[in-house]
């Protein structure tokens, strides 16, 4: 089995390096095909491992080589394929294979085609390291690696100021969180003496709660960055500057879920500190509604999907925080499929619309882009959580978990968010595919994407539809290592009321959205209507003014302070002191050199003055000595 | 040969430099490269012969110099100095090989060879005075390099560099004389041998004073805040090769000296002053990173980034445990490679455009993709991305220091944030966006000669990032020895507690978890 | 009735006079040669002087052998005192003179060397200094000092240009005042103790427990003033820069070494017993003098525009530095003084010789003085070897290891450290740092600036002959490889100083 | 009233002080040399007196040598003076400051 | 009593004379006053029983030195008033007075000198000159000889400096000029030989 592990892990790396060879060359198809094939290999290997695990095989655990060893610290490159990581591996390899193939078409006309695949495969490799490592340090390698690749891919079109800015923002925001993560790792090391999961989890049992809480908090700070939880969420929306396949892979399906993975992976820790878990859940619920609210009014197709991702991440954290780790993981998986699909569909639309992102400038695209419309609609249905698509099962499980654990506030927030989700999802679908053909105003002639792109998307579609039915198989598998709590609402009546109620609520929201945004002559928001001038609308439109606040109260002061430090402190205080000391010495020379005025009389006088000065001292001392007995 | 490898390593370049005067101007470059290669090969031989399993000094040589006063020419390497020596041979070789067209190239190469002598000398000296000799002597070639081949402010910069370090090290000399005197008082014999000094157990207040005397010399060299202002000038004005060597090797002298002198000689003072020094280091990290962010000149950015990174090295050093010290030594090497490469990279663009202002560039990634790639790699290494060489060092340094203080580590850890900020900003300004300036439209990408220097550095950057073991293992051994020594000779209870004995692991984890809360 | 006095020749130890008499004989010999045949070439006189100095050196080696066997030797009615200090300082005096005298063999003609009297006076001067150091009798010290000084004034003036007269007159007048101080101080000591021999003065004062401390202090004040003049301690240093500038570079270099070592030895003899008897005042005053001299001279050296004047101030500063040895007063410090001075003499003679070989007769328009910094601009391009050796001397003066003067500085600071003068040690160290600036300034001009006017480098060696080059080469080698002979030198010095009771 | 050693010492000191005044205020080189003679002579009185009161000849010896020294100085001093005068036509101190700083 | 009178008288006179020396504007007055002062000082020597010294004083100073100075004065034409641009008189006199007061302050205190041993005792029955001779040629033989050398030096110095050769400065001449000068000298010598 180890060979499959290595195959799964390193195939993307080979693909990335292969593509990297061509980066300075002009577009070569082979640079896209080979990585895709290698990823497929990786996918196959992962599948074999999955089968192995599903058949009750022992987790595959390898230690490739030593990485760092000093003092008591010992960090190997160790990889483990167990129930959790194999799930992640499957998600990663499936989505990335699809995205790779899709990208061959999507990036067809880009001159940096080769570079794109180098980065993309490198990302997959990093992500696999992240999920497969058997220790926190290895996880951190992947953690930073995906950050790097995300930087490279967000800023892929680096000639755009906004893209490079967004890339840096993402990287730096992640770094802030990574510091927390790093501190968490330090805490783990100094309290357990190791970073290996099995060893660490064993040792956690003997630690006091305060330490554990500290560890839990700091690790979660890391997770917050990667998974763009409030208040470190702003980068995710800006990250949409990257090519759409990137958004699909990284900013929807895989990287952003790394935080969830971390919490799930550390479930033994968080199980011991339920208070922290509750906080995580609350934050997750908050982010869910918070992000969803911003998606309601946004006019950028990709951003809307990004907010939806954010919102769904909130769901996952809510689940994980409540101890429903398997549910979180399950939602993660399901979400990866339908959200990737949604993004890829959006990519198709963008292609058709010449990179236009404003859904208000589209409409009626369903006529020319049937396949895309179907896929996106289904994906939205799944997102909205309608039976029987994947979203229904996973989201419902989360709601149930919240309900069963008696966290009704969380439950109701999440429930309400489900409605919002349905609304904005179908707002989007409606605006893009239905209603008036507003794009004609802009002289665009949309066309459907390449066939093979659509074919490439189909596995995701399939999974988005059927993933829910795999729930029980999955449950049996992961609960081998995750807490196997089943969330059953004991009263059947309540269960049915809740389920049907939820479904109804969602359907109503969908219908409302559909109606509101397909009516002919619907007013396009242009800043004049009354709703647009309400406080709430503005608040939502400006993302609660958080980016503005960050810019105003963090970025600008930092820049100003930096300049101040440089010009005022470094140059005018620190350096000036040094130069000042030198200057004082030099100037005192300049000032006193007149003592040597070249006149012999002056020289003689100096001699006499010197002598007299000595004499005065002598007399003082002499008198003191002589009358010492008198004086005292 | 084996017995005298260190002397050969030290004096071979100097002798070769003297012979270099006789070489014809046209062939001097080849000559320099040849000498550099031989020296590097010798240093590799040193590594090859080095017994990684031994913690103590190896290849010891001893020749009496002023025996009645306890000054002897003593050399030796341990895991800590070994790699810095190899690195200095390597960087010098690469520096000479990548030397661009310069006036008076012969003088330059001869000077570089002399500089190499002093660098190897500093890192292999085991006698205080011999150390001091090479330490001071290294200023002269550097003074000349900055002053003769530098920018418009070169004279100011070179004099500032020289005098500042000179002043600091004179105070250090006084400290050394005190050390020898205390040794004399204790044993009736003069000795400047560092290993002899290790055996001296001093009362705490004396340790404090001596520590401060040494500190001034080292701190200016490192340079630590607020003694750092010479560095931006020196880097800003120095020619590429000067900056490379300055950043890669010369700055390491200070941090190396902390480990070689301050820690084992004054364990109690080290513990007592750990917090203030850590605070200075944190100021270095954050403040200089912010200053770096405000720079307009890309070379200044790298220069200030050096200071910032040196802060992390200091933090690691004063972790006073094996993890931290190993990490800081490793980071010295890492920073040597990475900052050397960064300065070389800045030199590449300076050669083409004769400006280092970032506003003059933009969109270079379009015209110079290879250059952008290598720069990006080094940028990421500088930022401390895992699997690059810097991360290992930074991680271990911070990890080590976490045992001593949580809050301070948290603050020091902002290095990874602020570092990313200025580095990414600089990268964005230079490489991203559209090519706005007409002059930049047809810039040639890195040529073969530049690649000759940059590719090995890139390989090392990644290789040691992934597989640091061959370097980390000997470092670890020696670091353990130093920590053990410090633990054994410390006299105050606090020091005993703060410096964990590597032999006594059970006790370590106990005290650490107590100390942590 | 007055008894006839019987004096046995053995008890006289006439041999103690030998080293001093040899230069006197040499001088007379030169005068006689001139009488018989005038207008002989200066090379003859140079070689003759060298020969006599060599013999003198041999005699010194001989007496050092005697000293090692028998210890301190008194002779000629106990006026002569041949102890370790005397021998060591004479070694320096004669050795430095031997290095100096070939500097007369310049390419260009200078006035003083056209006189055979120059060489005669030079030898007289050496013997004067030798007498000065080889006695503890204040009278002989005075007479020896004046012999040497009068000769020196003349030697300076014989360079025969306006500045050298000015220099000589200034030096002379201040010297006369210093002589007055000296005699006044000696008089008070005599009044106190009835003796003019330092050993007896010390004994008597110790005997009455410094009852008249006030008197002692006044005496010390005046003597200190007079020696401060000779040693150019601030504020008695004012002659130094002018005299150095006015005299030829070679002479200036000589003046920075030989007269001072003689004065140091006397000061050591005179002040050491006072320091050891715990005369706090002297300690305080010396402390102030040392610190002020080191620092102030350094500061003035910073602002000079002429290299020779800069070196003058630097010599003043070095003198202050070395004076610390007398303040510290331990054996180590006194040994350090000699070690320092030996090393200093090589380096300083080397650097002044470098100025000397570049001496032009007519100043070019762009140059404001003989050796203004501008002159040396860009020297590395036109005269690389000269520039390198000049830089070498500068670095050595700055105390950069491993060049000669570093070892002296180190040992000196170490002696301060050992005796508990921590602050002094720090001040000494920091002053070395300040001094670095002006030495560096010359290096900056030589290595980092472009020449002011085109020149092919001949100016830097316009005065050079083989002999001069040889001297400079010798000084350079001695400066670089000082560490190789450091140990025997230091041991030799230490044993001599220790065995003389200092 | 007995004339003691102190009387002579005081006298000597006063004369010395007068000499100092001369040294400091005289701008004419020749007259400046006169003042230095006063310095030496004042000391001689003291030496003779001490010698007398102690019944010791050393003081007289010292005075003797001081006289010799003073005479030699005069010779050299006048030599310098003459050379200076030949070049400058005056012996005024204030003209003598080509070197400064 | 006689001693006291003599002391005060001569003390007054010397002080007065020397005061004139340092204050007068007439060089001639100064010279005369100096000579007078020197003679008065020799009077002290005689009072103190140092006849030899007294004689030397008169001979050397008033004879040789004064003659030399007189020569010099004639040479410099110092019959006219000495122009002396004075700086701050108060500083100068102040300093000197301060010095005097300080020293007097200490010196006027009695020296504790009971236990002074005369190393070279003056014998009452021997004449001063004889005594001096004894000491001078035994104990102070070496200084005496050195003093002789010193006088020789002074003589040479005087000759060299005041000599005609100093009129032309080789130091300032270039080689061609020196060459010409040499020929001139040779011609002079020839002339001398011929005439």
PDB file of C-alpha atoms in Angstrom, chain C residues 123-203:
ATOM      1  CA  UNK C 123      75.138  62.182  17.731  1.00  0.00           C
ATOM      2  CA  UNK C 124      75.525  64.676  20.567  1.00  0.00           C
ATOM      3  CA  UNK C 125      71.824  64.669  20.943  1.00  0.00           C
ATOM      4  CA  UNK C 126      71.740  60.904  21.207  1.00  0.00           C
ATOM      5  CA  UNK C 127      74.331  60.933  23.906  1.00  0.00           C
ATOM      6  CA  UNK C 128      72.369  63.623  25.693  1.00  0.00           C
ATOM      7  CA  UNK C 129      69.315  61.404  25.715  1.00  0.00           C
ATOM      8  CA  UNK C 130      71.370  58.467  26.792  1.00  0.00           C
ATOM      9  CA  UNK C 131      72.711  60.384  29.748  1.00  0.00           C
ATOM     10  CA  UNK C 132      69.255  61.520  30.589  1.00  0.00           C
ATOM     11  CA  UNK C 133      67.914  58.011  30.922  1.00  0.00           C
ATOM     12  CA  UNK C 134      70.962  56.480  32.540  1.00  0.00           C
ATOM     13  CA  UNK C 135      70.867  58.382  35.772  1.00  0.00           C
ATOM     14  CA  UNK C 136      68.569  59.257  38.579  1.00  0.00           C
ATOM     15  CA  UNK C 137      70.383  62.447  39.358  1.00  0.00           C
ATOM     16  CA  UNK C 138      68.228  65.426  38.586  1.00  0.00           C
ATOM     17  CA  UNK C 139      71.264  67.456  37.638  1.00  0.00           C
ATOM     18  CA  UNK C 140      72.526  65.019  35.067  1.00  0.00           C
ATOM     19  CA  UNK C 141      69.026  64.551  33.800  1.00  0.00           C
ATOM     20  CA  UNK C 142      68.784  68.282  33.354  1.00  0.00           C
ATOM     21  CA  UNK C 143      72.094  68.622  31.651  1.00  0.00           C
ATOM     22  CA  UNK C 144      71.518  65.644  29.418  1.00  0.00           C
ATOM     23  CA  UNK C 145      68.096  66.917  28.550  1.00  0.00           C
ATOM     24  CA  UNK C 146      69.382  70.357  27.670  1.00  0.00           C
ATOM     25  CA  UNK C 147      72.227  68.945  25.612  1.00  0.00           C
ATOM     26  CA  UNK C 148      69.830  66.920  23.620  1.00  0.00           C
ATOM     27  CA  UNK C 149      67.256  69.666  23.379  1.00  0.00           C
ATOM     28  CA  UNK C 150      69.659  72.347  22.265  1.00  0.00           C
ATOM     29  CA  UNK C 151      70.942  70.044  19.585  1.00  0.00           C
ATOM     30  CA  UNK C 152      67.445  69.192  18.572  1.00  0.00           C
ATOM     31  CA  UNK C 153      66.367  72.823  18.260  1.00  0.00           C
ATOM     32  CA  UNK C 154      69.285  73.389  15.972  1.00  0.00           C
ATOM     33  CA  UNK C 155      68.575  70.304  13.916  1.00  0.00           C
ATOM     34  CA  UNK C 156      65.063  71.509  13.370  1.00  0.00           C
ATOM     35  CA  UNK C 157      66.147  74.982  12.396  1.00  0.00           C
ATOM     36  CA  UNK C 158      68.758  73.643  10.027  1.00  0.00           C
ATOM     37  CA  UNK C 159      66.072  72.480   7.667  1.00  0.00           C
ATOM     38  CA  UNK C 160      66.270  76.124   6.762  1.00  0.00           C
ATOM     39  CA  UNK C 161      62.960  77.406   5.699  1.00  0.00           C
ATOM     40  CA  UNK C 162      60.611  79.815   7.361  1.00  0.00           C
ATOM     41  CA  UNK C 163      58.484  77.213   9.008  1.00  0.00           C
ATOM     42  CA  UNK C 164      61.391  75.367  10.472  1.00  0.00           C
ATOM     43  CA  UNK C 165      62.710  78.509  12.135  1.00  0.00           C
ATOM     44  CA  UNK C 166      59.350  79.242  13.495  1.00  0.00           C
ATOM     45  CA  UNK C 167      59.169  75.701  14.758  1.00  0.00           C
ATOM     46  CA  UNK C 168      62.582  75.868  16.326  1.00  0.00           C
ATOM     47  CA  UNK C 169      61.904  79.169  18.032  1.00  0.00           C
ATOM     48  CA  UNK C 170      58.616  77.967  19.405  1.00  0.00           C
ATOM     49  CA  UNK C 171      60.101  74.757  20.604  1.00  0.00           C
ATOM     50  CA  UNK C 172      63.062  76.540  22.060  1.00  0.00           C
ATOM     51  CA  UNK C 173      61.123  79.137  23.944  1.00  0.00           C
ATOM     52  CA  UNK C 174      58.744  76.698  25.409  1.00  0.00           C
ATOM     53  CA  UNK C 175      61.677  74.486  26.214  1.00  0.00           C
ATOM     54  CA  UNK C 176      63.257  77.297  28.105  1.00  0.00           C
ATOM     55  CA  UNK C 177      60.112  77.793  30.125  1.00  0.00           C
ATOM     56  CA  UNK C 178      59.984  74.070  30.771  1.00  0.00           C
ATOM     57  CA  UNK C 179      63.586  74.201  31.897  1.00  0.00           C
ATOM     58  CA  UNK C 180      62.570  76.860  34.366  1.00  0.00           C
ATOM     59  CA  UNK C 181      59.794  74.655  35.663  1.00  0.00           C
ATOM     60  CA  UNK C 182      62.128  71.744  35.883  1.00  0.00           C
ATOM     61  CA  UNK C 183      64.678  73.585  37.938  1.00  0.00           C
ATOM     62  CA  UNK C 184      62.017  75.015  40.197  1.00  0.00           C
ATOM     63  CA  UNK C 185      60.568  71.591  40.827  1.00  0.00           C
ATOM     64  CA  UNK C 186      63.984  70.116  41.458  1.00  0.00           C
ATOM     65  CA  UNK C 187      64.714  72.955  43.818  1.00  0.00           C
ATOM     66  CA  UNK C 188      61.711  72.174  45.972  1.00  0.00           C
ATOM     67  CA  UNK C 189      62.574  68.535  46.090  1.00  0.00           C
ATOM     68  CA  UNK C 190      66.022  69.550  47.125  1.00  0.00           C
ATOM     69  CA  UNK C 191      64.605  71.827  49.758  1.00  0.00           C
ATOM     70  CA  UNK C 192      62.532  68.989  51.075  1.00  0.00           C
ATOM     71  CA  UNK C 193      65.061  66.246  51.101  1.00  0.00           C
ATOM     72  CA  UNK C 194      68.447  67.745  50.664  1.00  0.00           C
ATOM     73  CA  UNK C 195      69.090  65.593  47.703  1.00  0.00           C
ATOM     74  CA  UNK C 196      68.699  65.686  43.962  1.00  0.00           C
ATOM     75  CA  UNK C 197      68.825  61.989  43.410  1.00  0.00           C
ATOM     76  CA  UNK C 198      65.513  60.383  42.877  1.00  0.00           C
ATOM     77  CA  UNK C 199      66.363  57.305  44.887  1.00  0.00           C
ATOM     78  CA  UNK C 200      67.379  59.358  47.899  1.00  0.00           C
ATOM     79  CA  UNK C 201      64.475  61.706  47.528  1.00  0.00           C
ATOM     80  CA  UNK C 202      62.177  58.712  47.609  1.00  0.00           C
ATOM     81  CA  UNK C 203      63.874  57.316  50.672  1.00  0.00           C
TER      82      UNK C 203
END
